mmCIF file with all atom_site columns, C-alpha atoms in Angstrom:
data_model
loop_
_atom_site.group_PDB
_atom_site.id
_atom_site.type_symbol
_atom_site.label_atom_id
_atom_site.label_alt_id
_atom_site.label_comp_id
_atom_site.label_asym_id
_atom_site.label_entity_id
_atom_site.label_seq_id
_atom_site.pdbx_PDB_ins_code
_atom_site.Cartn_x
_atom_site.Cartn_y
_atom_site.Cartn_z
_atom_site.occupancy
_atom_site.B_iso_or_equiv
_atom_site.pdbx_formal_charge
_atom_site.auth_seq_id
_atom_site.auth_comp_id
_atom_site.auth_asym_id
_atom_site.auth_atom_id
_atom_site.pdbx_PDB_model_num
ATOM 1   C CA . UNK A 1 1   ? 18.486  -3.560  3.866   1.00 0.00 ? 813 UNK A CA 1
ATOM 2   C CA . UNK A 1 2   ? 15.014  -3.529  3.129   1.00 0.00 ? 814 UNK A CA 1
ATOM 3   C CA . UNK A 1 3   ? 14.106  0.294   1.784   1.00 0.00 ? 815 UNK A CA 1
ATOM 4   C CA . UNK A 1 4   ? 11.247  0.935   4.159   1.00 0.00 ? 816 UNK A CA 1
ATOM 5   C CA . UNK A 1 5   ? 11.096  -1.302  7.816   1.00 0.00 ? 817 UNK A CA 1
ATOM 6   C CA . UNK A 1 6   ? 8.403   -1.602  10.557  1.00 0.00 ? 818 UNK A CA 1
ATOM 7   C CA . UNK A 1 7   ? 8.591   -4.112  13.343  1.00 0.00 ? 819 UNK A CA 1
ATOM 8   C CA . UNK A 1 8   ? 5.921   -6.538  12.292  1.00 0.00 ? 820 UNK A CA 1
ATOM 9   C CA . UNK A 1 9   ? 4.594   -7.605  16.022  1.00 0.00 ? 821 UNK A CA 1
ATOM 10  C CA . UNK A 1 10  ? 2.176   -7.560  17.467  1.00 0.00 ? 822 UNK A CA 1
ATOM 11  C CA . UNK A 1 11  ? 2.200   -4.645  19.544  1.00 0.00 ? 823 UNK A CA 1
ATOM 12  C CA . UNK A 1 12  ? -0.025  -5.441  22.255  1.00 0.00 ? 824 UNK A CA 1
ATOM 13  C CA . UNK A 1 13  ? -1.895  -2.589  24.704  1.00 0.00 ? 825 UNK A CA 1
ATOM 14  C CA . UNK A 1 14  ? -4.345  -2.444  26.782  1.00 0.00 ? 826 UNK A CA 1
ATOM 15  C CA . UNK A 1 15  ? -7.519  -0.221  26.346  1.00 0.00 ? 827 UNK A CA 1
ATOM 16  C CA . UNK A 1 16  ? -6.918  4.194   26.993  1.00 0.00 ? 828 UNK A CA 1
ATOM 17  C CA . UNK A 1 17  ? -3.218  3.677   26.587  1.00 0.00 ? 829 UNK A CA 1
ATOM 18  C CA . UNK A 1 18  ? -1.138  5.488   23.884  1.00 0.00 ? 830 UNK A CA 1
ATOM 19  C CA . UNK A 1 19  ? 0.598   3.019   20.976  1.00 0.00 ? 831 UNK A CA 1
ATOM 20  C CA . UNK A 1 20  ? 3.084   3.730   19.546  1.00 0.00 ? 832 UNK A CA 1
ATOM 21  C CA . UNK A 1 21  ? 4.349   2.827   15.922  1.00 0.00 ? 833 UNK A CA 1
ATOM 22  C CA . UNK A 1 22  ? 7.585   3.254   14.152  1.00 0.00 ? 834 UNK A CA 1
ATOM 23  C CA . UNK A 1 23  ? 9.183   3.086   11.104  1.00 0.00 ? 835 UNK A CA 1
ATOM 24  C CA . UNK A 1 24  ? 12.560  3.728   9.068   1.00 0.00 ? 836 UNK A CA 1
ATOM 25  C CA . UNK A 1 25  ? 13.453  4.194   5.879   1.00 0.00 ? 837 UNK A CA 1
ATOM 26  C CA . UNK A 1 26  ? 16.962  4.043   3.892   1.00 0.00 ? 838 UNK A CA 1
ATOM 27  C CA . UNK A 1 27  ? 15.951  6.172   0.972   1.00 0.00 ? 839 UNK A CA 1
ATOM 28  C CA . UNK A 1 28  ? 17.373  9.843   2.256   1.00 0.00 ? 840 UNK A CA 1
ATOM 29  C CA . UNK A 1 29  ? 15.804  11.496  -0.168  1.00 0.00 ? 841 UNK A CA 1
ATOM 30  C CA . UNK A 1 30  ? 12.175  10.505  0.559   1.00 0.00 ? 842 UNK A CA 1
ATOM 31  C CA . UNK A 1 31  ? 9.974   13.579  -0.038  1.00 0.00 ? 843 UNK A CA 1
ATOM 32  C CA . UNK A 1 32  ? 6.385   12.428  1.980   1.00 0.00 ? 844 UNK A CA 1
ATOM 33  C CA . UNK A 1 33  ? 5.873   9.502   4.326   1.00 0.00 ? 845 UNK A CA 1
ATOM 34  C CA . UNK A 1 34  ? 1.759   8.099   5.061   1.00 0.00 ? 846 UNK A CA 1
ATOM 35  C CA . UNK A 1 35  ? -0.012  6.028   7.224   1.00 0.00 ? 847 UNK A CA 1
ATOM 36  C CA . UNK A 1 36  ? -2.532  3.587   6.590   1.00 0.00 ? 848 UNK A CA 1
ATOM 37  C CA . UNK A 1 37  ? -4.983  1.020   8.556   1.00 0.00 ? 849 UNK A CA 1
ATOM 38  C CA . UNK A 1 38  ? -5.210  -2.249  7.064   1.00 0.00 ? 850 UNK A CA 1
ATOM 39  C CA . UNK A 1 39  ? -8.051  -4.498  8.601   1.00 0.00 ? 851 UNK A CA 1
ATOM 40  C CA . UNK A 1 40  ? -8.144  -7.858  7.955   1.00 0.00 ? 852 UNK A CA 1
ATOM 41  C CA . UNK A 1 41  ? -9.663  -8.914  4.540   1.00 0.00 ? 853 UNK A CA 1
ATOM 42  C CA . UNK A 1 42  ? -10.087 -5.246  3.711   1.00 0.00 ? 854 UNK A CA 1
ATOM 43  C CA . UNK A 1 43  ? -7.823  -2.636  1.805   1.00 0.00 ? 855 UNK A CA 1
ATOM 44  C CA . UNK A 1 44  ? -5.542  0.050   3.189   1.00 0.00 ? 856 UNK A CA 1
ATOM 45  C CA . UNK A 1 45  ? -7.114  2.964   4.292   1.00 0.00 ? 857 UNK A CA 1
ATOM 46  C CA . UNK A 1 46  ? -5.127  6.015   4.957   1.00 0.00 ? 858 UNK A CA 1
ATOM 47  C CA . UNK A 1 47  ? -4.873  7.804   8.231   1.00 0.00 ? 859 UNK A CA 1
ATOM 48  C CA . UNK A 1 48  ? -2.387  10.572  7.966   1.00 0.00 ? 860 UNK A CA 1
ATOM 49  C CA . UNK A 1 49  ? 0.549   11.812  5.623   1.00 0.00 ? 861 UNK A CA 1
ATOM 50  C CA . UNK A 1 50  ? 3.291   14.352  6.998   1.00 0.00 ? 862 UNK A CA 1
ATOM 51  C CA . UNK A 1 51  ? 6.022   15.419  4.690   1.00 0.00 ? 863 UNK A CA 1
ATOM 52  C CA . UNK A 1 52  ? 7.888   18.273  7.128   1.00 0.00 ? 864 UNK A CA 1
ATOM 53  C CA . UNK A 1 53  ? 10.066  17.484  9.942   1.00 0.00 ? 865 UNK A CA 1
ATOM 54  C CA . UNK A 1 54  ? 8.298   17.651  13.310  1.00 0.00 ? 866 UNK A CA 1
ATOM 55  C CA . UNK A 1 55  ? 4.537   16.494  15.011  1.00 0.00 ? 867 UNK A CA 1
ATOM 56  C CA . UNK A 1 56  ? 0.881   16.206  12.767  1.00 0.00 ? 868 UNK A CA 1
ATOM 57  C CA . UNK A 1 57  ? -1.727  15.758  14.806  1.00 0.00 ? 869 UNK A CA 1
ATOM 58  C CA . UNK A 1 58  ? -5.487  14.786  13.622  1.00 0.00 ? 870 UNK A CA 1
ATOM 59  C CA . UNK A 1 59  ? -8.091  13.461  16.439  1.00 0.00 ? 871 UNK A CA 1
ATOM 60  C CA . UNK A 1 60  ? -5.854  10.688  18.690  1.00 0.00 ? 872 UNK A CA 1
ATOM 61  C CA . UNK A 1 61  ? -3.350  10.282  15.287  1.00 0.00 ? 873 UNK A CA 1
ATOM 62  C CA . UNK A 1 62  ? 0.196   12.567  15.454  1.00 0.00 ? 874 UNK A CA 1
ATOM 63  C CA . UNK A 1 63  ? 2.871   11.028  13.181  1.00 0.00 ? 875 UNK A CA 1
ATOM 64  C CA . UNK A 1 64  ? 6.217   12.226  13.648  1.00 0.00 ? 876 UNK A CA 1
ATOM 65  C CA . UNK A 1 65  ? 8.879   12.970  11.278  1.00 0.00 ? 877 UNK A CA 1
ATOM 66  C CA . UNK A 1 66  ? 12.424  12.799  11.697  1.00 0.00 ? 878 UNK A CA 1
ATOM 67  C CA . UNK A 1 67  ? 14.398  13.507  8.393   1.00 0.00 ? 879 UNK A CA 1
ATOM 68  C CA . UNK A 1 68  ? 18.263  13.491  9.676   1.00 0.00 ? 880 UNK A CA 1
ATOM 69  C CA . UNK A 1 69  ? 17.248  9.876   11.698  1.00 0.00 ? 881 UNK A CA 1
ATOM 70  C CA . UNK A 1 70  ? 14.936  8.799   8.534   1.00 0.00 ? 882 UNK A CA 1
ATOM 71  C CA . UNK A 1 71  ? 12.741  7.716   10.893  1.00 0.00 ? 883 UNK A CA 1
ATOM 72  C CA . UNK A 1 72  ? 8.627   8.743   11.347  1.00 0.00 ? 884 UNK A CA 1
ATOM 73  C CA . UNK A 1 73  ? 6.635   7.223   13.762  1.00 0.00 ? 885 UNK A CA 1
ATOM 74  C CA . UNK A 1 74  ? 2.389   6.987   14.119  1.00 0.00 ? 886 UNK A CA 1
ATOM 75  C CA . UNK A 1 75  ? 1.379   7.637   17.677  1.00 0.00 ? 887 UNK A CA 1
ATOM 76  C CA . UNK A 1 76  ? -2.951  6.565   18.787  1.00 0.00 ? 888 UNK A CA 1
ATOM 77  C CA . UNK A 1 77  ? -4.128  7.959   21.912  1.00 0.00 ? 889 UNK A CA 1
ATOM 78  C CA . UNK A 1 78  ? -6.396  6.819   24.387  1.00 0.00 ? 890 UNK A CA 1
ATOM 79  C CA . UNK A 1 79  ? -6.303  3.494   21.879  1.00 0.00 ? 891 UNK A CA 1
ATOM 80  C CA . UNK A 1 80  ? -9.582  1.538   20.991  1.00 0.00 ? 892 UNK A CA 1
ATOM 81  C CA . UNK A 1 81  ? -10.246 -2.363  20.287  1.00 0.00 ? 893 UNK A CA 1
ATOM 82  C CA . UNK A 1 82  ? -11.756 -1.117  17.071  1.00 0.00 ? 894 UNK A CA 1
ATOM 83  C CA . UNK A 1 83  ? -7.933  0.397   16.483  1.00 0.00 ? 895 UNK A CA 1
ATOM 84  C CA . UNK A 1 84  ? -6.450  -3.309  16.286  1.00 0.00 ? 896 UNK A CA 1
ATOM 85  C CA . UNK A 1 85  ? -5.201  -3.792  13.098  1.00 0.00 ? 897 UNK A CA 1
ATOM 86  C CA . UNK A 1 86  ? -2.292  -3.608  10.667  1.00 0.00 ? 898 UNK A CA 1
ATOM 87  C CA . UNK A 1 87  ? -0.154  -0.403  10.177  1.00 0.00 ? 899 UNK A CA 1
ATOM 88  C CA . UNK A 1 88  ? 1.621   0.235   7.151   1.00 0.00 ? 900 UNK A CA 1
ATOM 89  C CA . UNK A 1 89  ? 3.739   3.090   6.626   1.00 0.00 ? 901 UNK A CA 1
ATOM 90  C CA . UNK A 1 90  ? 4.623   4.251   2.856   1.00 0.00 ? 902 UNK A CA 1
ATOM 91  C CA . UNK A 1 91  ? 7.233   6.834   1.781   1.00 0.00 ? 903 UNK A CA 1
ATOM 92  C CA . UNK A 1 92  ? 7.356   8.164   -1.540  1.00 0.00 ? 904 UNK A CA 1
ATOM 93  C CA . UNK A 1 93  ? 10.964  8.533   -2.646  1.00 0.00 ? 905 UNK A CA 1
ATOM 94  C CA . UNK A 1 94  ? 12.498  11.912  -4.488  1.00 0.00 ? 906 UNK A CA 1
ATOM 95  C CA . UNK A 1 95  ? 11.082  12.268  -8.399  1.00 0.00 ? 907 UNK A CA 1
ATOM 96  C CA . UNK A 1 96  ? 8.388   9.819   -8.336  1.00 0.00 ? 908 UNK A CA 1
ATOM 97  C CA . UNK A 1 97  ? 4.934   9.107   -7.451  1.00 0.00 ? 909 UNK A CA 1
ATOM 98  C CA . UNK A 1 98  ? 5.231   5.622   -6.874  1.00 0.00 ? 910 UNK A CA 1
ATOM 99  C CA . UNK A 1 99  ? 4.966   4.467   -2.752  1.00 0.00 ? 911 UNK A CA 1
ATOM 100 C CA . UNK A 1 100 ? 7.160   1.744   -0.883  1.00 0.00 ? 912 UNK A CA 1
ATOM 101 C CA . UNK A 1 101 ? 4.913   0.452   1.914   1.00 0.00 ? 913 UNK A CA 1
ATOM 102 C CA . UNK A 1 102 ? 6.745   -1.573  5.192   1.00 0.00 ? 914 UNK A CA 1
ATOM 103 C CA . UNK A 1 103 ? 5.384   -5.180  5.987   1.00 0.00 ? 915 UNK A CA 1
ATOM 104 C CA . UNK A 1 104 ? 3.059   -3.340  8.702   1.00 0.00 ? 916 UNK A CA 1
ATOM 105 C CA . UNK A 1 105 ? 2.780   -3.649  12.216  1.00 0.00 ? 917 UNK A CA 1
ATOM 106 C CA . UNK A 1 106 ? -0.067  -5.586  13.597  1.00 0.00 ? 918 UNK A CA 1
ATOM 107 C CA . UNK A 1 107 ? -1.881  -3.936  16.081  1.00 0.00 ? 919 UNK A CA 1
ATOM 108 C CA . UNK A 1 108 ? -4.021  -5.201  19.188  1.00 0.00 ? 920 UNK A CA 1
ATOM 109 C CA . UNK A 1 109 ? -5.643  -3.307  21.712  1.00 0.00 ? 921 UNK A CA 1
ATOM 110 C CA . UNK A 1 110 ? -7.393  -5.374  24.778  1.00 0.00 ? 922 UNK A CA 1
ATOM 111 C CA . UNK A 1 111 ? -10.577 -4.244  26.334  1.00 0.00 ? 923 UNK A CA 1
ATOM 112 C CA . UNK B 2 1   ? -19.275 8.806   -5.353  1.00 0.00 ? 536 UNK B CA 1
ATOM 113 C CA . UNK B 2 2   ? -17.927 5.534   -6.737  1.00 0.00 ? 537 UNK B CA 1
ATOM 114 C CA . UNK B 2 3   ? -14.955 4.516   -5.438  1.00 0.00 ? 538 UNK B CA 1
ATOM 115 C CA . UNK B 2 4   ? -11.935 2.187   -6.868  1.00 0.00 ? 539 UNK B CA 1
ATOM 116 C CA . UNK B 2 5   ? -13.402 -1.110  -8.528  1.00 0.00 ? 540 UNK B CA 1
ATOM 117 C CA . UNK B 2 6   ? -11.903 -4.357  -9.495  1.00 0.00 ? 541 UNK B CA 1
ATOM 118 C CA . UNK B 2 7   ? -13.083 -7.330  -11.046 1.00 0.00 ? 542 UNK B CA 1
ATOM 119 C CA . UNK B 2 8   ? -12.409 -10.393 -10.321 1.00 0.00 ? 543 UNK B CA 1
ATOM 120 C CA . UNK B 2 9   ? -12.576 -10.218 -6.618  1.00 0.00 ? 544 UNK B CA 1
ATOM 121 C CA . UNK B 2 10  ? -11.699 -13.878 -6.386  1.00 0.00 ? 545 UNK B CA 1
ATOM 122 C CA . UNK B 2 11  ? -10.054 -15.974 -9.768  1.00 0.00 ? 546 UNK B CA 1
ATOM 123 C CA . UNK B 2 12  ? -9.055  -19.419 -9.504  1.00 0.00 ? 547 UNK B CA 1
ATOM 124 C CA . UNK B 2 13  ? -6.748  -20.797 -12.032 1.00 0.00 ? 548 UNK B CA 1
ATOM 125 C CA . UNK B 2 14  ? -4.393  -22.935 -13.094 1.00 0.00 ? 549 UNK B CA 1
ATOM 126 C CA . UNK B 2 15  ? -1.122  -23.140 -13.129 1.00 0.00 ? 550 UNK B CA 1
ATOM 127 C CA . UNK B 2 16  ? 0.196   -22.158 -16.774 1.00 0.00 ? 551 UNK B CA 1
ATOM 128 C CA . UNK B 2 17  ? -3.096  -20.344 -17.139 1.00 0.00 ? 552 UNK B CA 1
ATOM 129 C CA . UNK B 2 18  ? -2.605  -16.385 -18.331 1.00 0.00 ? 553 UNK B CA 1
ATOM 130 C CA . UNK B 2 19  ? -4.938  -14.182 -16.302 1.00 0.00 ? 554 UNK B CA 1
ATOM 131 C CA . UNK B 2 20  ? -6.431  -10.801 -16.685 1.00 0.00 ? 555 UNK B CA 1
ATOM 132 C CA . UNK B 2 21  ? -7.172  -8.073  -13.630 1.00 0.00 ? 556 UNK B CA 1
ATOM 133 C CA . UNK B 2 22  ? -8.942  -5.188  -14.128 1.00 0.00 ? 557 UNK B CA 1
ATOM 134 C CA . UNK B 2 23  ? -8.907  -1.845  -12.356 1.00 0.00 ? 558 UNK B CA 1
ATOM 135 C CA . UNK B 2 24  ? -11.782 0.874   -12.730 1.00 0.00 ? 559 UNK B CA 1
ATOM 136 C CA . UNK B 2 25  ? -10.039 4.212   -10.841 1.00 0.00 ? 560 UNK B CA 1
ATOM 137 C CA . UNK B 2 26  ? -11.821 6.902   -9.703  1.00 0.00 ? 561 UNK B CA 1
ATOM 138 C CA . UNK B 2 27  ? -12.802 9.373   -12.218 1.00 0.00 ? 562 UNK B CA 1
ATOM 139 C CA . UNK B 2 28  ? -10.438 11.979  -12.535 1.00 0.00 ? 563 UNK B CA 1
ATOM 140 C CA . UNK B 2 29  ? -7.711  10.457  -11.374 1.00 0.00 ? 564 UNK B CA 1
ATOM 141 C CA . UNK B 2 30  ? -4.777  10.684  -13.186 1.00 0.00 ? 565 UNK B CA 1
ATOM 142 C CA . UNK B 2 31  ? -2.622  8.575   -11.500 1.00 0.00 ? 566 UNK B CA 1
ATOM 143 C CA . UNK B 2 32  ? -2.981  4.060   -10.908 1.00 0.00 ? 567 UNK B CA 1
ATOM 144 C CA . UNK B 2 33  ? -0.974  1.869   -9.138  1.00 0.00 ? 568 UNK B CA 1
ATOM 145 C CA . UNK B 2 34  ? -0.854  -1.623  -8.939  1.00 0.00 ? 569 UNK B CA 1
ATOM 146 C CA . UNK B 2 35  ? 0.117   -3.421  -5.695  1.00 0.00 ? 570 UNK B CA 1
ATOM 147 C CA . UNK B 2 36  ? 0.887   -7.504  -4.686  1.00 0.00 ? 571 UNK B CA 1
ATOM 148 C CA . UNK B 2 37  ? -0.151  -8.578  -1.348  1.00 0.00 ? 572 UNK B CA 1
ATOM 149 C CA . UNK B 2 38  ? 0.846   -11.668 0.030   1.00 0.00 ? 573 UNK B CA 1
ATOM 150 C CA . UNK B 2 39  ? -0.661  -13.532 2.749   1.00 0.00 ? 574 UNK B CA 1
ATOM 151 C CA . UNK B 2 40  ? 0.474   -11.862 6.153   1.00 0.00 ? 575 UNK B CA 1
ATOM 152 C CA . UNK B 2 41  ? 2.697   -8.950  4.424   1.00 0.00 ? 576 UNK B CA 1
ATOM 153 C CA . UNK B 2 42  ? 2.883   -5.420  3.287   1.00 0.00 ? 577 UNK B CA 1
ATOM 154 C CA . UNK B 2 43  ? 2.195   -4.427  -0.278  1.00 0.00 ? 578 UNK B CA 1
ATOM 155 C CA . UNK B 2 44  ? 4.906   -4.933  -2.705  1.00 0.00 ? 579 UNK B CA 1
ATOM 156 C CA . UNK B 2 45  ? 4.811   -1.972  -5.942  1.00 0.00 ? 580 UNK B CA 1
ATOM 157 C CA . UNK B 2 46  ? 4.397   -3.881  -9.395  1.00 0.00 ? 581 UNK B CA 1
ATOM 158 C CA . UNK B 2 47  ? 3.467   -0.577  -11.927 1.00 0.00 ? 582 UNK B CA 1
ATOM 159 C CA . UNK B 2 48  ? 2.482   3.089   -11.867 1.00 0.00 ? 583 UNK B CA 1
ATOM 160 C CA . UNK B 2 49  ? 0.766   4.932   -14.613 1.00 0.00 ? 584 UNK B CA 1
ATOM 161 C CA . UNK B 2 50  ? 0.907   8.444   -14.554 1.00 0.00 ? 585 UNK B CA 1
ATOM 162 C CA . UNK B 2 51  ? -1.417  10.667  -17.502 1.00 0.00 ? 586 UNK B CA 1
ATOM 163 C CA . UNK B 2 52  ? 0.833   10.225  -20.484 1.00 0.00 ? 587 UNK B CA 1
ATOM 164 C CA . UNK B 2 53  ? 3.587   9.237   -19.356 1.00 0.00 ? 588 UNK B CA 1
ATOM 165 C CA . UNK B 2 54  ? 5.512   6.203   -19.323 1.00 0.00 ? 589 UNK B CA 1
ATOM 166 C CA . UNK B 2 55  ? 4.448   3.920   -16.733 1.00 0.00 ? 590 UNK B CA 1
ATOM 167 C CA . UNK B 2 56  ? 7.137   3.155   -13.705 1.00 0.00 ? 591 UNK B CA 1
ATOM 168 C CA . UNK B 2 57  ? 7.231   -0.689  -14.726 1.00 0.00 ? 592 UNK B CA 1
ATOM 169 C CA . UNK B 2 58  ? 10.220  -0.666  -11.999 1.00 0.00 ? 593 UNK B CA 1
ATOM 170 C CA . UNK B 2 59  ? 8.212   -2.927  -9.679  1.00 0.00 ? 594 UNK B CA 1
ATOM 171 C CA . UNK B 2 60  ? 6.773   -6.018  -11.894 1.00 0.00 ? 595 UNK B CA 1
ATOM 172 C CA . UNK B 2 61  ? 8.814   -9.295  -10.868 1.00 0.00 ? 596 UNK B CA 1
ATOM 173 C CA . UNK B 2 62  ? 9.192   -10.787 -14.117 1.00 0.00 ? 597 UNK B CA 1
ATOM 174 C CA . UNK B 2 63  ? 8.282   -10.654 -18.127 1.00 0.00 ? 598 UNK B CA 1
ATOM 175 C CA . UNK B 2 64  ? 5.138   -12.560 -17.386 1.00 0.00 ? 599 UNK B CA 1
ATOM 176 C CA . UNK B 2 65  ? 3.572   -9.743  -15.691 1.00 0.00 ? 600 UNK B CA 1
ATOM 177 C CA . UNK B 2 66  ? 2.228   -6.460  -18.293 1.00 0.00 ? 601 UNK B CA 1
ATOM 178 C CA . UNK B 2 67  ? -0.397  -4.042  -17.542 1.00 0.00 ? 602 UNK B CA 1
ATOM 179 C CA . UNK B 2 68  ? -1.658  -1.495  -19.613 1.00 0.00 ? 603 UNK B CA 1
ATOM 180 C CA . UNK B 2 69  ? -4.150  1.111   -18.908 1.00 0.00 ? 604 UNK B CA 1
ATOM 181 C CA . UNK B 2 70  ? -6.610  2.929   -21.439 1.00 0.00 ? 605 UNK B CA 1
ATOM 182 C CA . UNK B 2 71  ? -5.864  7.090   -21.084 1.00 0.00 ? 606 UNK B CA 1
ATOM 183 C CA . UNK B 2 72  ? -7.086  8.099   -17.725 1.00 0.00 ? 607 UNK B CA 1
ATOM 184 C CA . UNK B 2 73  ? -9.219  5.109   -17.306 1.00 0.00 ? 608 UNK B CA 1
ATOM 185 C CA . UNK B 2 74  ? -9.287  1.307   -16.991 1.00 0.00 ? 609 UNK B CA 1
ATOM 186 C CA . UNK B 2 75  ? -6.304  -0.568  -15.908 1.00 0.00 ? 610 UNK B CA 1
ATOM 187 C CA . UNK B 2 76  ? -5.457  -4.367  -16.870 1.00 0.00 ? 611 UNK B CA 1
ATOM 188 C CA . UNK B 2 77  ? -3.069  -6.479  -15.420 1.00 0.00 ? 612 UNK B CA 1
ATOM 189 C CA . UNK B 2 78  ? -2.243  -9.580  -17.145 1.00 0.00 ? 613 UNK B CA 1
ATOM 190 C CA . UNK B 2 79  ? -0.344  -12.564 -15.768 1.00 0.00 ? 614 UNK B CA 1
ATOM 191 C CA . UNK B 2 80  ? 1.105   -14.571 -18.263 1.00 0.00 ? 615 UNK B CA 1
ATOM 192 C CA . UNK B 2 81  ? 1.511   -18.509 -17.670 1.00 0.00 ? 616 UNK B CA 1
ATOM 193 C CA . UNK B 2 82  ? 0.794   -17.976 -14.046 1.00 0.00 ? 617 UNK B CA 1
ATOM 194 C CA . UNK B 2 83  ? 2.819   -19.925 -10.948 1.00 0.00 ? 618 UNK B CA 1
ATOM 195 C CA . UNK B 2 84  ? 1.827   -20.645 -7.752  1.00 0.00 ? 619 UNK B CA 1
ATOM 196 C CA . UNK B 2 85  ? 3.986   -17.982 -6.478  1.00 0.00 ? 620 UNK B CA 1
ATOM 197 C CA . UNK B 2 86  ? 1.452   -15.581 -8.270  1.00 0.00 ? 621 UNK B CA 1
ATOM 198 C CA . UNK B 2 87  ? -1.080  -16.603 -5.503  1.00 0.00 ? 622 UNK B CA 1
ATOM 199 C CA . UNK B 2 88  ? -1.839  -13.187 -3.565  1.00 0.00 ? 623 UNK B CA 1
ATOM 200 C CA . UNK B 2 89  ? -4.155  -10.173 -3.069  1.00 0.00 ? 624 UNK B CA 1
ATOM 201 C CA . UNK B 2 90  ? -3.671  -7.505  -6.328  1.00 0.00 ? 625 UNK B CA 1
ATOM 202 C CA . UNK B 2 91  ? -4.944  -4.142  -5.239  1.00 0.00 ? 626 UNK B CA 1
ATOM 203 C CA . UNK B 2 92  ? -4.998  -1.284  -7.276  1.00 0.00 ? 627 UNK B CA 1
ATOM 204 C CA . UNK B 2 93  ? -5.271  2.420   -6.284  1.00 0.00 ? 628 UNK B CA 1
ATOM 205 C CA . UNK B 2 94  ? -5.845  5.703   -7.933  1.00 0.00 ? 629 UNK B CA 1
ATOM 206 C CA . UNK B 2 95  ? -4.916  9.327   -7.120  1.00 0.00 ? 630 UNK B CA 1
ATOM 207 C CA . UNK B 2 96  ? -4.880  12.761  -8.335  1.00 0.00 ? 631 UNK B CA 1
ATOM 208 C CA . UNK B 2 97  ? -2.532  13.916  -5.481  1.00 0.00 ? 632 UNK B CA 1
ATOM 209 C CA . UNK B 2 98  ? -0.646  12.978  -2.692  1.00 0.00 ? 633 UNK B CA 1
ATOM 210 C CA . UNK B 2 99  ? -3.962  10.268  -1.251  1.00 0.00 ? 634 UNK B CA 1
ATOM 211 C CA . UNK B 2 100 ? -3.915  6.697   -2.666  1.00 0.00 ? 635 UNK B CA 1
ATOM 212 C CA . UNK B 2 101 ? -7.588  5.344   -2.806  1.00 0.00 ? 636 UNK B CA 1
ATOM 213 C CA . UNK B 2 102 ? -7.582  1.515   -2.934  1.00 0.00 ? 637 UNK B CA 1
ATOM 214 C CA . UNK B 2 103 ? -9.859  -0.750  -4.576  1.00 0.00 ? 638 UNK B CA 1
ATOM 215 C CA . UNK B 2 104 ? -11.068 -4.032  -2.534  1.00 0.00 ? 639 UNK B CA 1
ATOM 216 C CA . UNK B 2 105 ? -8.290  -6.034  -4.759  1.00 0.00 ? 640 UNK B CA 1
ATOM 217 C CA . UNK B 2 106 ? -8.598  -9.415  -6.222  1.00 0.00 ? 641 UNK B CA 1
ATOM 218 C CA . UNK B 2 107 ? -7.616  -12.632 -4.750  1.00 0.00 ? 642 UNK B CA 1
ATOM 219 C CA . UNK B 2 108 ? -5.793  -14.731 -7.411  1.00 0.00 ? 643 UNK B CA 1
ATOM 220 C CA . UNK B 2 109 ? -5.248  -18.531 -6.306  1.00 0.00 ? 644 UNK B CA 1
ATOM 221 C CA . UNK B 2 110 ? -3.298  -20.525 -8.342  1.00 0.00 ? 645 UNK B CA 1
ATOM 222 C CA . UNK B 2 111 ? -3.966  -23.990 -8.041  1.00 0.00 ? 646 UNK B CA 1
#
């Protein structure tokens, strides 16, 4: 089992509507959990970190945090072409700084 | 202010060749990862430094990859008689807290 898993895609939806990404991790432990946009050629760019069980909402991001399913999830509202691109979610495990990303979910939103 | 930097952003070598990577964090930050990114997947942990401490080496895939890093400052990671395998995107990132800030990582083709 891999310690951190996204579905890699694509995730395909249309212009205005919500997306909806999701992740799980094995590692119960797991103190902090992130998001970050990957375009194509570029580097990760984080959009949001949540560490307490329950909704974070910035702008159209909320990630989600379920602790007892070890599960979080990144939700985009009224989603944007310029949103198309890979999501990676992290988690940093108990007693260390280092990160374990997912393979990402590629993202596409059509005009 | 100036961001991560890394040098090479492209190397081209041969296989059996050692290569070095270099990683210029942002000042003040005490912490510097190293990450491996393979064509069309997420980014797999190779080392973490963190101030004086021992770095996490947990993540390097074999004795041919080191990395050292100078106090609070520049990184190198060395690849020892390299292998097509070792083809992929190196990105390094630096933090003082919970945000990792990546650098535009450097493309090493092994030919």
């Amino acid at each position: 089992q891999k310690e951190v898993e996204q579905n890699s895609g694509p995730l395909s939806v249309p212009e205005g509507a919500i997306a909806s990404l999701n992740c799980t991790y094995s590692d119960r432990g797991s103190q902090s959990f992130f998001w970050y946009r990957q375009y194509s050629g570029k580097s990760p760019e984080l959009i949001m970190f949540i560490y307490s069980n329950g909704d974070k909402e910035d702008g159209r991001f909320t990630a989600q945090l379920n602790k007892a399913s070890q599960y979080v999830s990144l939700l985009i509202r009224d989603s944007q072409p310029s949103d198309s691109a890979t999501y990676l979610c992290a988690v940093r495990g108990s007693n260390t700084g280092k990160l374990i990303f997912g393979q990402g979910t590629t993202l596409q939103v059509k005009p | 202010g100036a961001g991560v930097s890394q040098s090479p952003s492209n190397k081209v070598t041969e296989k059996g060749k050692d290569v070095e990577l270099r990683c210029d964090p942002i000042s003040g930050h005490t912490a510097l990862y190293w990450y491996r990114q393979r064509l069309g997947q997420g980014l797999e942990f190779l080392i973490y430094f963190q101030g004086n401490s021992a770095p996490d080496k947990s993540g390097l895939p074999s004795d041919r990859f080191s990395a050292e890093r100078t106090g609070e400052s520049v990184s190198t990671l060395t690849i020892q008689r390299t292998q097509q395998e070792d083809s992929a995107v190196y990105l390094c990132a630096s933090s003082e807290s919970y945000e990792q800030y990546f650098g535009p990582g450097t493309r090493l083709t092994v030919t």
